[in-house]
Coordinates of C-alpha atoms and ligand atoms in Angstrom, one line a residue:
M26 CA -24.5 -15.7 -1.8
D27 CA -21.6 -14.0 -0.9
K28 CA -20.5 -11.1 -3.3
I29 CA -16.7 -10.7 -4.2
S30 CA -15.7 -7.5 -5.7
I31 CA -12.8 -7.8 -7.9
I32 CA -11.1 -4.5 -8.2
V33 CA -8.6 -3.9 -11.2
P34 CA -7.0 -0.6 -11.5
C35 CA -5.9 -0.3 -15.0
Y36 CA -3.4 2.3 -16.9
N37 CA -2.9 1.5 -20.5
E38 CA -3.6 -2.0 -20.3
E39 CA -5.4 -2.5 -23.9
K40 CA -3.1 -5.2 -24.6
A41 CA -3.5 -7.2 -21.1
L42 CA -7.3 -6.6 -20.6
P43 CA -8.7 -9.3 -22.7
G44 CA -6.3 -11.8 -20.8
F45 CA -7.0 -11.0 -17.6
Y46 CA -10.9 -10.8 -18.0
R47 CA -11.1 -14.5 -19.9
E48 CA -8.7 -15.9 -17.2
T49 CA -10.2 -14.5 -14.1
A50 CA -13.7 -14.9 -15.4
D51 CA -12.8 -18.2 -16.2
A52 CA -11.3 -19.1 -12.6
V53 CA -14.1 -17.3 -10.5
K54 CA -16.7 -20.0 -12.2
D55 CA -14.8 -22.9 -9.9
I56 CA -15.9 -20.6 -6.8
E57 CA -18.9 -22.1 -5.1
G58 CA -21.0 -20.2 -2.7
A59 CA -20.2 -16.5 -4.2
E60 CA -21.0 -14.5 -7.2
C61 CA -18.4 -11.9 -8.4
E62 CA -18.2 -8.3 -9.5
F63 CA -15.3 -6.9 -12.1
I64 CA -14.9 -3.1 -11.2
F65 CA -12.2 -1.6 -13.4
V66 CA -10.9 1.6 -12.7
D67 CA -9.1 3.2 -15.7
D68 CA -6.9 5.3 -14.2
G69 CA -6.8 8.5 -17.4
S70 CA -5.4 5.9 -19.9
Q71 CA -4.4 7.3 -23.5
D72 CA -5.0 3.8 -25.3
H73 CA -8.0 1.7 -25.6
T74 CA -8.6 0.6 -22.6
P75 CA -11.7 2.8 -21.9
D76 CA -13.1 1.1 -24.9
I77 CA -12.4 -2.2 -24.0
L78 CA -14.1 -1.4 -20.6
E79 CA -17.1 -0.3 -22.4
S80 CA -17.3 -3.3 -24.7
L81 CA -16.8 -5.4 -21.5
S82 CA -19.5 -4.0 -19.5
C83 CA -22.1 -4.4 -22.3
M84 CA -21.2 -7.8 -22.5
D85 CA -21.4 -8.9 -19.0
D86 CA -23.4 -7.2 -16.7
R87 CA -20.8 -8.1 -13.9
C88 CA -18.3 -5.8 -15.2
R89 CA -18.4 -2.2 -14.2
Y90 CA -15.8 0.3 -15.0
I91 CA -14.9 4.1 -13.7
S92 CA -12.7 6.4 -15.8
F93 CA -10.6 8.9 -14.1
S94 CA -10.1 12.5 -15.9
R95 CA -6.5 11.9 -16.0
N96 CA -3.7 9.6 -14.4
F97 CA -4.0 9.9 -10.6
G98 CA -2.1 6.6 -9.9
K99 CA -2.5 3.3 -8.7
E100 CA -3.2 3.9 -5.1
A101 CA -6.2 6.8 -6.1
A102 CA -7.5 4.0 -8.3
M103 CA -7.7 1.3 -5.4
Y104 CA -9.5 3.8 -3.4
A105 CA -12.0 4.7 -6.0
G106 CA -12.3 0.8 -6.5
L107 CA -13.0 0.1 -3.1
Q108 CA -15.5 3.1 -2.7
N109 CA -17.3 2.0 -5.5
S110 CA -17.6 -1.8 -4.2
S111 CA -20.3 -3.5 -2.8
G112 CA -19.1 -6.9 -1.9
D113 CA -19.0 -9.1 0.9
Y114 CA -15.1 -9.3 0.0
C115 CA -13.1 -7.0 -1.8
V116 CA -10.1 -8.3 -4.0
F117 CA -7.3 -6.3 -5.7
M118 CA -6.1 -7.3 -8.6
D119 CA -3.5 -6.0 -11.3
A120 CA -4.4 -6.2 -15.0
D121 CA -1.4 -7.7 -16.2
L122 CA -2.1 -11.5 -14.8
Q123 CA 0.9 -11.1 -12.5
H124 CA -1.3 -11.9 -9.8
P125 CA -2.6 -15.4 -10.3
P126 CA -6.7 -15.4 -10.8
K127 CA -6.4 -19.2 -9.7
L128 CA -5.8 -18.1 -6.3
L129 CA -9.0 -16.2 -5.8
K130 CA -10.9 -19.6 -4.8
E131 CA -8.2 -20.4 -2.1
M132 CA -8.3 -16.9 -0.8
Y133 CA -12.1 -16.9 -0.5
R134 CA -11.6 -19.9 1.3
V135 CA -9.5 -18.7 3.6
V136 CA -11.5 -15.5 4.3
K137 CA -14.8 -17.5 4.6
T138 CA -13.9 -20.7 6.4
E139 CA -10.5 -20.0 8.5
G140 CA -11.7 -16.7 10.6
Y141 CA -9.1 -14.3 9.0
D142 CA -10.1 -10.9 8.0
C143 CA -7.6 -11.0 4.9
C144 CA -6.0 -13.4 2.7
A145 CA -3.1 -12.0 0.7
G146 CA -0.5 -13.0 -1.9
L147 CA 2.7 -13.1 -0.8
R148 CA 5.1 -12.9 -4.2
E149 CA 8.1 -15.1 -3.4
D150 CA 10.5 -14.1 -6.1
R151 CA 10.8 -11.0 -8.7
T152 CA 11.1 -12.9 -11.8
G153 CA 10.6 -11.0 -15.0
E154 CA 11.5 -7.9 -12.9
S155 CA 15.0 -5.9 -13.9
K156 CA 17.8 -6.9 -11.4
M157 CA 18.1 -2.8 -10.7
R158 CA 14.4 -2.8 -9.9
S159 CA 14.9 -6.1 -7.3
L160 CA 18.0 -4.6 -6.1
L161 CA 16.6 -1.1 -4.9
S162 CA 13.1 -2.6 -4.3
R163 CA 14.7 -4.8 -1.6
A164 CA 17.0 -2.1 0.1
F165 CA 13.7 0.1 0.3
Y166 CA 12.1 -2.8 2.0
K167 CA 14.8 -3.4 4.6
I168 CA 15.0 0.2 5.6
I169 CA 11.1 0.9 6.1
K170 CA 10.7 -2.2 8.0
R171 CA 13.6 -0.8 10.3
I172 CA 11.8 2.6 10.4
C173 CA 8.3 2.2 10.5
N174 CA 6.7 0.2 12.9
L175 CA 4.6 -1.7 10.5
D176 CA 4.8 -5.0 8.9
M177 CA 5.4 -3.9 5.3
G178 CA 7.6 -6.5 4.1
D179 CA 9.1 -7.6 0.2
G180 CA 6.4 -9.5 -1.4
K181 CA 3.5 -8.4 0.4
G182 CA 1.6 -6.4 -2.0
D183 CA -1.9 -5.3 -2.9
F184 CA -3.3 -8.7 -4.1
R185 CA -5.5 -9.5 -1.4
M186 CA -8.8 -10.2 -0.1
M187 CA -10.6 -8.7 2.6
S188 CA -13.6 -8.6 4.6
R189 CA -15.9 -5.8 3.9
T190 CA -15.1 -4.5 7.7
M191 CA -11.4 -4.3 6.8
A192 CA -12.6 -2.7 3.3
D193 CA -14.4 -0.2 5.3
S194 CA -11.6 0.8 7.8
I195 CA -9.6 1.1 4.7
L196 CA -12.0 3.7 3.3
E197 CA -12.1 5.6 6.8
L198 CA -8.3 6.6 5.7
R199 CA -9.1 9.6 3.8
E200 CA -5.5 10.8 3.5
Y201 CA -4.7 12.3 -0.2
N202 CA -1.1 10.8 -0.4
R203 CA -2.2 7.3 0.2
Y204 CA 0.4 4.5 0.8
M205 CA -1.5 1.3 0.2
K206 CA 1.2 -1.1 1.7
G207 CA 1.4 0.9 4.7
I208 CA -2.6 1.5 5.1
F209 CA -3.2 -2.4 5.3
S210 CA -0.6 -2.7 7.6
F211 CA -2.0 0.2 9.8
V212 CA -5.6 -0.7 10.0
G213 CA -4.4 -4.2 11.3
F214 CA -7.0 -7.4 10.9
D215 CA -5.7 -11.2 10.7
T216 CA -4.0 -11.6 7.6
K217 CA -3.1 -15.0 6.2
W218 CA -0.2 -15.1 3.4
I219 CA -0.3 -17.6 0.5
P220 CA 3.1 -17.7 -1.4
F221 CA 2.9 -17.2 -5.3
H222 CA 5.6 -17.0 -8.1
N223 CA 5.7 -13.9 -9.9
V224 CA 5.6 -13.8 -13.6
E225 CA 6.5 -11.6 -16.2
R226 CA 3.4 -9.4 -17.2
T227 CA 1.1 -11.0 -19.8
A228 CA 1.3 -8.4 -22.2
G229 CA 1.8 -4.1 -22.1
E230 CA 4.8 -2.8 -20.1
T231 CA 5.3 -2.1 -16.5
K232 CA 4.0 1.8 -15.4
W233 CA 6.9 2.3 -13.2
S234 CA 9.7 4.3 -14.1
F235 CA 12.8 4.8 -11.8
R236 CA 11.6 8.5 -10.8
S237 CA 8.1 7.0 -10.2
L238 CA 9.2 4.5 -8.0
M239 CA 11.5 7.0 -6.1
H240 CA 9.1 9.2 -5.5
Y241 CA 6.7 6.1 -4.5
A242 CA 9.7 5.1 -2.0
V243 CA 10.0 8.5 -0.2
D244 CA 5.9 8.9 -0.3
G245 CA 5.7 5.6 1.5
I246 CA 8.7 6.6 4.0
L247 CA 7.2 10.2 4.8
S248 CA 3.5 8.9 5.0
F249 CA 4.3 6.6 8.0
S250 CA 7.6 7.8 9.6
S251 CA 8.8 10.7 11.2
A252 CA 12.6 9.0 10.9
P253 CA 14.4 11.3 8.8
A254 CA 13.5 14.2 11.2
T255 CA 15.0 11.8 13.9
M256 CA 18.0 11.5 12.1
A257 CA 18.9 14.8 11.6
G258 CA 18.6 15.3 15.3
T259 CA 20.9 12.2 15.8
A260 CA 23.4 13.9 13.0
G261 CA 23.2 17.3 15.0
A262 CA 24.0 15.6 18.5
V263 CA 26.9 13.7 16.9
L264 CA 28.3 17.2 15.6
I265 CA 27.8 18.7 18.7
L266 CA 29.4 15.6 20.5
A267 CA 32.5 15.7 17.5
A268 CA 32.9 19.3 18.5
V269 CA 33.4 19.0 22.3
L270 CA 35.4 15.7 22.0
T271 CA 37.8 17.9 19.5
A272 CA 38.0 20.5 21.8
V273 CA 38.5 18.2 25.2
C274 CA 41.4 15.9 23.3
T275 CA 43.0 18.8 22.1
A276 CA 43.3 20.9 25.0
L277 CA 44.6 17.7 27.1
F278 CA 46.9 16.6 24.7
S279 CA 48.7 19.9 23.3
G280 CA 47.7 22.2 26.2
S281 CA 45.4 24.9 24.6
L282 CA 43.2 25.3 21.6
N283 CA 45.0 27.2 18.7
G284 CA 42.5 29.3 16.1
I285 CA 42.2 26.6 13.2
T286 CA 41.0 23.9 16.0
L287 CA 38.9 26.6 17.8
L288 CA 37.5 27.3 14.3
I289 CA 36.7 23.8 13.2
C290 CA 35.0 23.1 16.9
L291 CA 32.8 26.2 16.5
V292 CA 31.9 24.8 12.9
L293 CA 30.8 21.6 14.2
L294 CA 28.9 22.7 17.2
L295 CA 26.8 25.1 15.5
N296 CA 25.9 23.2 12.7
G297 CA 25.1 20.3 15.4
I298 CA 23.0 23.1 17.4
Q299 CA 21.3 24.0 14.4
M300 CA 20.8 20.4 12.8
F301 CA 19.1 19.5 16.5
F302 CA 16.6 22.4 16.4
I303 CA 16.1 21.8 12.7
S304 CA 15.0 17.9 13.7
V305 CA 12.8 19.2 16.9
L306 CA 11.3 21.6 14.3
G307 CA 10.7 18.5 11.7
Q308 CA 9.4 16.8 14.7
Y309 CA 6.5 19.1 15.4
V310 CA 5.8 19.5 11.7
S311 CA 5.6 15.7 11.1
K312 CA 2.8 15.5 14.1
D313 CA 1.0 18.0 12.4
Y314 CA 1.1 16.2 9.2
M315 CA -0.1 12.9 10.8
E316 CA -3.0 14.9 12.6
S317 CA -4.1 16.6 9.3
K318 CA -4.6 13.2 7.9
K319 CA -7.5 12.5 10.3
R320 CA -6.4 9.0 10.8
P321 CA -8.7 7.0 13.0
I322 CA -7.3 6.7 16.7
Y323 CA -8.6 3.0 16.8
I324 CA -10.3 0.5 14.7
V325 CA -12.6 -1.6 16.2
K326 CA -13.1 -5.2 14.5
K327 CA -16.1 -6.3 16.1
K328 CA -18.7 -5.0 19.0
R329 CA -21.2 -6.7 21.3
G330 CA -23.5 -6.0 24.0
F331 CA -23.6 -2.2 23.3
S332 CA -26.8 -0.3 22.9
E333 CA -26.1 1.3 19.4
L334 CA -25.4 -1.9 17.4
S335 CA -24.8 -2.4 13.7
G336 CA -27.3 -4.1 11.8
E337 CA -25.4 -7.7 11.7
H338 CA -24.9 -7.7 15.6
Q339 CA -28.6 -6.5 16.2
A340 CA -29.8 -9.5 13.7
G341 CA -27.2 -11.4 16.1
C342 CA -28.6 -10.6 19.4
R343 CA -32.3 -11.0 18.2
A344 CA -31.5 -14.4 17.1
V345 CA -30.3 -15.1 20.4
Ligands
UDP97 N1 -1.7 1.1 -13.0 C1 -2.9 2.3 -12.5 N2 -2.1 3.6 -12.7 C2 -0.4 3.9 -12.7 C3 0.0 2.9 -12.9 C4 -0.4 1.3 -12.4 O1 -3.6 1.9 -12.5 O2 -0.4 4.7 -12.6 C5 -2.1 0.0 -12.6 C6 -1.7 -1.2 -13.8 O3 -2.4 -0.8 -15.0 C7 -1.9 -2.4 -13.3 C8 -1.2 -2.1 -12.0 O4 -1.6 -0.8 -11.6 O5 -2.8 -3.0 -13.4 C9 0.4 -2.5 -11.8 O6 0.7 -1.7 -12.1 P1 2.2 -2.3 -13.2 O7 2.1 -3.8 -13.7 O8 2.8 -1.6 -14.0 O9 3.0 -2.2 -11.8 P2 4.4 -3.6 -11.5 O10 3.7 -5.1 -11.4 O11 5.7 -3.0 -12.6 O12 4.8 -3.2 -10.3
MG98 MG1 2.9 -5.3 -13.1

């Protein structure tokens, strides 16, 4: 019998949690061949979320919870949930029922029988979201797709069921600033996407303010790309080129450089050189920043025929 760990980050979700538990517990009844555990992570809620989690854990022994000392953010809650999970498969779900529980059955079927390491929900639309947020999110995903060499498209969220191997490799990434969408993409593994429609959250309010979304976007870009430092270099090169072109054109067309043109060229040139070297410095700093994360150099999906085999492989070899 497989075990599926359902990891649910919760921040002030007293209104949404009872409905979430009811619907999800109902949906997992239909899954054959697997049992479930719920791992709720109370991310420093100030409402009655901890009390609800306490009563759920008393009522149903499949429910466990962890309470943070303060609000550390959804990414930290997902990490803690994963660290404390013991399932053969793990799935992240939001507490507000925006991730449909009825997809769990299909996700399990895909990871179990189709050979995928991960089955993820692909949100097809942004129903129930403010126009401004949709616009900014779309723009952000366009930018991040261009500048980070990773697959982080719009609609590719955290709602995904993954194998233990993939979950363990996510846990190997111990960086403090965790941008989960980037991490999923960084660790790789075969993922099947199943589309679903967005719905409004069942109860409570979104925890994202404009400011926190902006922070999240900047964190995402800085965690996985040194493009901003490269951009400074490009801007520097453009300024140097502009200085040279202005000087050459003025000299060619008017025979000499007057004081004001010379001053403009000098300002452009010096600023350009400065920006260029700031960018060089930025590249070194960003390399050091990436090194400090101590990310694994590679991630192994399967290993066979080596003397130091994992338990699973050893068992496989003995059987042969
Ligand atoms: N969440 C959390 N910590 C936070 C913010 C959010 O654990 O600091 C949880 C929240 O309780 C929910 C999930 O993350 O279960 C998604 O949050 P929300 O629905 O507010 O995000 P949205 O759907 O608007 O992107
Ligand atoms: Mg939500």
